[in-house]
mmCIF file with all atom_site columns, C-alpha atoms in Angstrom:
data_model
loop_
_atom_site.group_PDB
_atom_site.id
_atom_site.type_symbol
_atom_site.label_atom_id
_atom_site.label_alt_id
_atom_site.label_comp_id
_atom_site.label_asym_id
_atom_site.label_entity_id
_atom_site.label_seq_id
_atom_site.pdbx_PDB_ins_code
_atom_site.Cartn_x
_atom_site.Cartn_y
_atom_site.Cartn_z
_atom_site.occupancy
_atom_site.B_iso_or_equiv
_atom_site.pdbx_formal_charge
_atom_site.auth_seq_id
_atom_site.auth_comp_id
_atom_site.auth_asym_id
_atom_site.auth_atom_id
_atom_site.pdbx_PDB_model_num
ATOM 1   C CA . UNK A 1 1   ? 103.513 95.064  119.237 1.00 70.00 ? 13  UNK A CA 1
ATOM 2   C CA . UNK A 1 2   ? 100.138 96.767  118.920 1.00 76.00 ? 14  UNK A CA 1
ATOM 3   C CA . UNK A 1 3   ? 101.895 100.295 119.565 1.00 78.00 ? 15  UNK A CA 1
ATOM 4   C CA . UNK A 1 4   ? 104.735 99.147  116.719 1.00 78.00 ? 16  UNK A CA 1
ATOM 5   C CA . UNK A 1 5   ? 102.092 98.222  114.272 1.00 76.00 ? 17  UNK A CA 1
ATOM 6   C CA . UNK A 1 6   ? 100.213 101.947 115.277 1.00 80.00 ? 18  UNK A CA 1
ATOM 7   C CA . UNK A 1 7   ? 103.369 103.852 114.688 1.00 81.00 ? 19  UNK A CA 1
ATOM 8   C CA . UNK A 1 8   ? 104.371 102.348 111.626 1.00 82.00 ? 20  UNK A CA 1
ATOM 9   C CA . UNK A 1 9   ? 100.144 102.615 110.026 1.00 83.00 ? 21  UNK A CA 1
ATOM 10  C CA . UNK A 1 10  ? 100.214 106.350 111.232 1.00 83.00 ? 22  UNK A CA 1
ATOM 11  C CA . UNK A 1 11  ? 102.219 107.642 107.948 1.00 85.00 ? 23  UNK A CA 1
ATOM 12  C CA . UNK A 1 12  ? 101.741 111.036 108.081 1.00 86.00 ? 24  UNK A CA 1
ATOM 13  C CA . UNK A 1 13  ? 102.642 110.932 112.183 1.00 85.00 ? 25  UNK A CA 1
ATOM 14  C CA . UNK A 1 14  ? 99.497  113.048 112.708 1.00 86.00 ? 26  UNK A CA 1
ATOM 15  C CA . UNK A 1 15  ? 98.440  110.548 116.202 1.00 84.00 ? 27  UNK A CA 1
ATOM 16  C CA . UNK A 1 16  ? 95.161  109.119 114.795 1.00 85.00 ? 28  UNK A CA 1
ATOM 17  C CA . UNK A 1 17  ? 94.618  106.341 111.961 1.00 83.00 ? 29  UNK A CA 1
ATOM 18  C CA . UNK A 1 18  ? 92.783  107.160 109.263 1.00 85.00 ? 30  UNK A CA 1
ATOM 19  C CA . UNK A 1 19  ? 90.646  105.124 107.403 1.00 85.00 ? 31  UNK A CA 1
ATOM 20  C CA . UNK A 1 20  ? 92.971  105.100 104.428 1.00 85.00 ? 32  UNK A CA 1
ATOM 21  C CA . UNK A 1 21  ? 96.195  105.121 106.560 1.00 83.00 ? 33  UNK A CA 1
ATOM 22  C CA . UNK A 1 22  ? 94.275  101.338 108.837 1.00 83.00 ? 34  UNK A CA 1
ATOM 23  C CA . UNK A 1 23  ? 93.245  100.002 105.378 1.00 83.00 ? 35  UNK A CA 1
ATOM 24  C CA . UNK A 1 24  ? 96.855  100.001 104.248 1.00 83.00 ? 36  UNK A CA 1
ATOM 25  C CA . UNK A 1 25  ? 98.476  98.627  107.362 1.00 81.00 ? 37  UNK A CA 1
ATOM 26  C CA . UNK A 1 26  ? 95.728  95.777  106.931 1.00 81.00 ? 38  UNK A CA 1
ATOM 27  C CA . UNK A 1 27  ? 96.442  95.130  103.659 1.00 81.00 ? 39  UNK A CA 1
ATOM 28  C CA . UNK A 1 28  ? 100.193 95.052  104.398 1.00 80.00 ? 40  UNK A CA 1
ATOM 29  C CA . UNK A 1 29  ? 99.796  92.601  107.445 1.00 77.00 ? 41  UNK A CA 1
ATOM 30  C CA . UNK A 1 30  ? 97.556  90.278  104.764 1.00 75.00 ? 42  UNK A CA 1
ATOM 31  C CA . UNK A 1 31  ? 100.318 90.372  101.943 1.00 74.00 ? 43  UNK A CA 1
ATOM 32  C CA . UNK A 1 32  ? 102.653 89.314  104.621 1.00 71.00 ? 44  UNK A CA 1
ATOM 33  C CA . UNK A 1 33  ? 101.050 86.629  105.678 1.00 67.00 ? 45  UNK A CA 1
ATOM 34  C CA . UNK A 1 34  ? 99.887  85.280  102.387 1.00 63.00 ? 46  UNK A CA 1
ATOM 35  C CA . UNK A 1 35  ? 103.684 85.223  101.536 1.00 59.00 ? 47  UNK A CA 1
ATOM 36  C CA . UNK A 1 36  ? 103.898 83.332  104.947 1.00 56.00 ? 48  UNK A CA 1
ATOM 37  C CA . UNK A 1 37  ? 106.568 86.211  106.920 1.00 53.00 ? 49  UNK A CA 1
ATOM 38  C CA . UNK A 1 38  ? 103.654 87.428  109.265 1.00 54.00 ? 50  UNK A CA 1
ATOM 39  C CA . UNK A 1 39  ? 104.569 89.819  111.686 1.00 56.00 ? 51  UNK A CA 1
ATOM 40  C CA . UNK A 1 40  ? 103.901 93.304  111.711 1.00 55.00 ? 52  UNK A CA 1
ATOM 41  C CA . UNK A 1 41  ? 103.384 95.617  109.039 1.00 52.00 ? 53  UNK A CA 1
ATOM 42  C CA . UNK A 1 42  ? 107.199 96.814  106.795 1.00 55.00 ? 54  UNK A CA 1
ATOM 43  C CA . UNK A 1 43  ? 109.303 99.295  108.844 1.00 57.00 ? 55  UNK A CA 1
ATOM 44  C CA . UNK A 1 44  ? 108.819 102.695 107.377 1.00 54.00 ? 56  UNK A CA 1
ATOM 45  C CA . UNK A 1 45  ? 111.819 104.187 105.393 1.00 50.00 ? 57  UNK A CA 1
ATOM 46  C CA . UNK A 1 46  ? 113.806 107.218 106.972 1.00 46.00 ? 58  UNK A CA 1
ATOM 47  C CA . UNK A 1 47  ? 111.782 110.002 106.045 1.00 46.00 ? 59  UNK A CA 1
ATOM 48  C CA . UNK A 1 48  ? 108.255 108.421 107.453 1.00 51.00 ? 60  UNK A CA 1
ATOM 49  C CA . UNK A 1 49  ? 106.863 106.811 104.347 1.00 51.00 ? 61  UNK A CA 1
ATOM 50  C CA . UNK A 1 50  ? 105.808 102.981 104.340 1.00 52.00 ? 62  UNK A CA 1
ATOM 51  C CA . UNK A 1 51  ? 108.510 100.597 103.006 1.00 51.00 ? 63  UNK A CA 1
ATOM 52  C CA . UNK A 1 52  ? 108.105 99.391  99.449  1.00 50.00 ? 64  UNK A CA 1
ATOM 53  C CA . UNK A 1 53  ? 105.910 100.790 96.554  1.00 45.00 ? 65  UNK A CA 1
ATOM 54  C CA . UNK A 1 54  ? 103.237 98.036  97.270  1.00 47.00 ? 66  UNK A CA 1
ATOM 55  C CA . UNK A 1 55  ? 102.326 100.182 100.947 1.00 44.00 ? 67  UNK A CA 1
ATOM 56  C CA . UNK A 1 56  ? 101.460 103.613 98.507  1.00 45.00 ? 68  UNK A CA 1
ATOM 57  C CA . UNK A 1 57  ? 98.976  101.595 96.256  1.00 49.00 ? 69  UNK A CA 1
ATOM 58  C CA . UNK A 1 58  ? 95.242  101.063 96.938  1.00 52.00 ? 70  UNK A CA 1
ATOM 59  C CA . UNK A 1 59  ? 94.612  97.048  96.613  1.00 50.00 ? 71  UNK A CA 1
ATOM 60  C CA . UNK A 1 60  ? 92.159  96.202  94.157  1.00 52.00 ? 72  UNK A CA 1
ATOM 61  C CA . UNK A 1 61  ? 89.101  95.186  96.107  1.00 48.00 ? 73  UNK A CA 1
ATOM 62  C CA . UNK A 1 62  ? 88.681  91.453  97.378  1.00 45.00 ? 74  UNK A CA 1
ATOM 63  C CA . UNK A 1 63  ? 92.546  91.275  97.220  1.00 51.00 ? 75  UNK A CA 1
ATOM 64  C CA . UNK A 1 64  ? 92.057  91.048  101.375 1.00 51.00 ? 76  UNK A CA 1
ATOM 65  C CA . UNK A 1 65  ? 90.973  87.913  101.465 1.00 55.00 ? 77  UNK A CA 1
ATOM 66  C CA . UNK A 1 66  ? 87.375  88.728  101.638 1.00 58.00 ? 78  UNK A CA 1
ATOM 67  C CA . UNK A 1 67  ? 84.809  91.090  101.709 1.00 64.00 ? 79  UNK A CA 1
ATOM 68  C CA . UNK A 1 68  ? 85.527  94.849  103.897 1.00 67.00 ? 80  UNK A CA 1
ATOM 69  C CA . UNK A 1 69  ? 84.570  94.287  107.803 1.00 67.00 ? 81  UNK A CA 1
ATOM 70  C CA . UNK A 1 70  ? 81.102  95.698  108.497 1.00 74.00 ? 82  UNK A CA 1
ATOM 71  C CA . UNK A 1 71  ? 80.264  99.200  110.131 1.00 79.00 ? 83  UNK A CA 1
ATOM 72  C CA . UNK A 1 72  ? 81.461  98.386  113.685 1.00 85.00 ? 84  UNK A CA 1
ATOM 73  C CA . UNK A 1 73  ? 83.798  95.585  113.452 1.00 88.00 ? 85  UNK A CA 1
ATOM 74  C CA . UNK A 1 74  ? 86.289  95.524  115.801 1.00 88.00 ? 86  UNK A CA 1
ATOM 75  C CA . UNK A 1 75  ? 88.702  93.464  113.754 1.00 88.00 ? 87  UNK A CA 1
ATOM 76  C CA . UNK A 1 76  ? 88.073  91.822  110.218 1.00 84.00 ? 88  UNK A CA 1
ATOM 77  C CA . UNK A 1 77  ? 88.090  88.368  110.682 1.00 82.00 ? 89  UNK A CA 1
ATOM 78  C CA . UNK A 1 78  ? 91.694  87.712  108.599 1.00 81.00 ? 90  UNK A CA 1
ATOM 79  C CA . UNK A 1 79  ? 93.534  90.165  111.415 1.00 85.00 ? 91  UNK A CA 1
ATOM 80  C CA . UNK A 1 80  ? 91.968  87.812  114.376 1.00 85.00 ? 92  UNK A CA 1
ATOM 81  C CA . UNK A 1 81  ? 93.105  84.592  112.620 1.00 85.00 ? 93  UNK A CA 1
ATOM 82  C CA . UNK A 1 82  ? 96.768  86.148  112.238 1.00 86.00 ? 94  UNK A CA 1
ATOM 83  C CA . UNK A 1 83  ? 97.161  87.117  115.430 1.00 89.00 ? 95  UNK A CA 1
ATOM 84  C CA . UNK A 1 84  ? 96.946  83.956  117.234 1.00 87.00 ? 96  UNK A CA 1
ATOM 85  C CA . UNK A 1 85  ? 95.199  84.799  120.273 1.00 89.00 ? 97  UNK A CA 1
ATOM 86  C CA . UNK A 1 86  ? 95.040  82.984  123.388 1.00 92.00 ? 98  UNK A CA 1
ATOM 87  C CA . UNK A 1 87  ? 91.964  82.279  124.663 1.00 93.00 ? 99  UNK A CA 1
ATOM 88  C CA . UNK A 1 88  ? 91.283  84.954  127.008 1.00 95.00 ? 100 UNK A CA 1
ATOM 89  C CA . UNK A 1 89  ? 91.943  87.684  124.563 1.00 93.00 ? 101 UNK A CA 1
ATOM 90  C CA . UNK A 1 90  ? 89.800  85.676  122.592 1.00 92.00 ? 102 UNK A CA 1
ATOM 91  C CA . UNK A 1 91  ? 86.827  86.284  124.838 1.00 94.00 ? 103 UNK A CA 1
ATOM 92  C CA . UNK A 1 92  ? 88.229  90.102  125.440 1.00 94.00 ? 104 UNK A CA 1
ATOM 93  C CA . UNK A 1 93  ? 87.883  90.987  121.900 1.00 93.00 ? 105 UNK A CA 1
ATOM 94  C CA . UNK A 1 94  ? 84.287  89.168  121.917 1.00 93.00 ? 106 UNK A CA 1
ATOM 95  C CA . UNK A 1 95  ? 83.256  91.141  124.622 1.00 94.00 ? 107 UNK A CA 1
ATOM 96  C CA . UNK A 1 96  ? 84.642  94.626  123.324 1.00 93.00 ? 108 UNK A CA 1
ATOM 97  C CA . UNK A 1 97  ? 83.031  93.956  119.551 1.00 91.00 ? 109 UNK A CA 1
ATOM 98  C CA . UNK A 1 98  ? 79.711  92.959  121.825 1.00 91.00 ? 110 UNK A CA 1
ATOM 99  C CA . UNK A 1 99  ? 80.028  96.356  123.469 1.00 92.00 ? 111 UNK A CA 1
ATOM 100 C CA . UNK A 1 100 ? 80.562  98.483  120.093 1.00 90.00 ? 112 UNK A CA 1
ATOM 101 C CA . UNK A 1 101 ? 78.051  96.649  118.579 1.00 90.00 ? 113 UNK A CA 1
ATOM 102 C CA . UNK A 1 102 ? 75.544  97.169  121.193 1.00 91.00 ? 114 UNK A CA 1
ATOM 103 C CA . UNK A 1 103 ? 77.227  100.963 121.495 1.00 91.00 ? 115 UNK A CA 1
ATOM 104 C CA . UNK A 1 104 ? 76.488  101.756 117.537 1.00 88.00 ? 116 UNK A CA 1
ATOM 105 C CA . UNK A 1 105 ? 73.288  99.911  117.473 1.00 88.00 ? 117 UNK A CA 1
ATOM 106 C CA . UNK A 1 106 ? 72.146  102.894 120.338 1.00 89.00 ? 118 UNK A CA 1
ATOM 107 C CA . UNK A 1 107 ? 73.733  105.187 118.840 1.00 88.00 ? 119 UNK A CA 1
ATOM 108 C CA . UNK A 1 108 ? 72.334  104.473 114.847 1.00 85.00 ? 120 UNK A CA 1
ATOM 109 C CA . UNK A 1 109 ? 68.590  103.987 116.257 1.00 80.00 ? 121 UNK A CA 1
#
């Protein structure tokens, strides 16, 4: 599922997320949950480009659900609640966001 939800953020099939190109795929998965379909973000059309005009637009800010994740998080909060985690990939994700955030805190000082 992760490597579905990868393939269908990178749009411009380049191998690496950008920024912009994560954003989007966030903002996608949090539209379709709000509208209650969850799942993944749209299937991209046939020539690469995210399904629907609605994947092309910025989202004006706070639209998300809240505010942007801070420098270093993992996963913004909204993404962990959708994803219905079971317990021990509960404490896997703590333990990775523990290990950037000690990571970036060496690295920024």
């Amino acid at each position: 599922m992760i490597s579905q939800i990868f393939d269908q953020a990178d749009t411009n099939r380049d191998g690496c997320l950008s920024k912009q190109e994560l954003y989007l795929a966030m903002q996608s998965q949090q539209a379709n949950n709000q509208r209650g379909r969850g799942g993944p973000p749209p299937q991209n059309d046939a020539y690469g480009a995210p399904a629907g005009r609605e994947a092309n637009r910025p989202h004006p800010e706070g639209e998300h659900g809240g505010p942007p994740p801070s420098p270093g998080q993992v996963l913004p909060d909204f993404i962990v609640q959708s994803l219905d985690l079971t317990e021990r990939q509960t404490r896997q994700l703590n333990a990775l966001q523990s290990d950037v955030t000690k990571r970036l805190a060496g690295i920024l000082t």
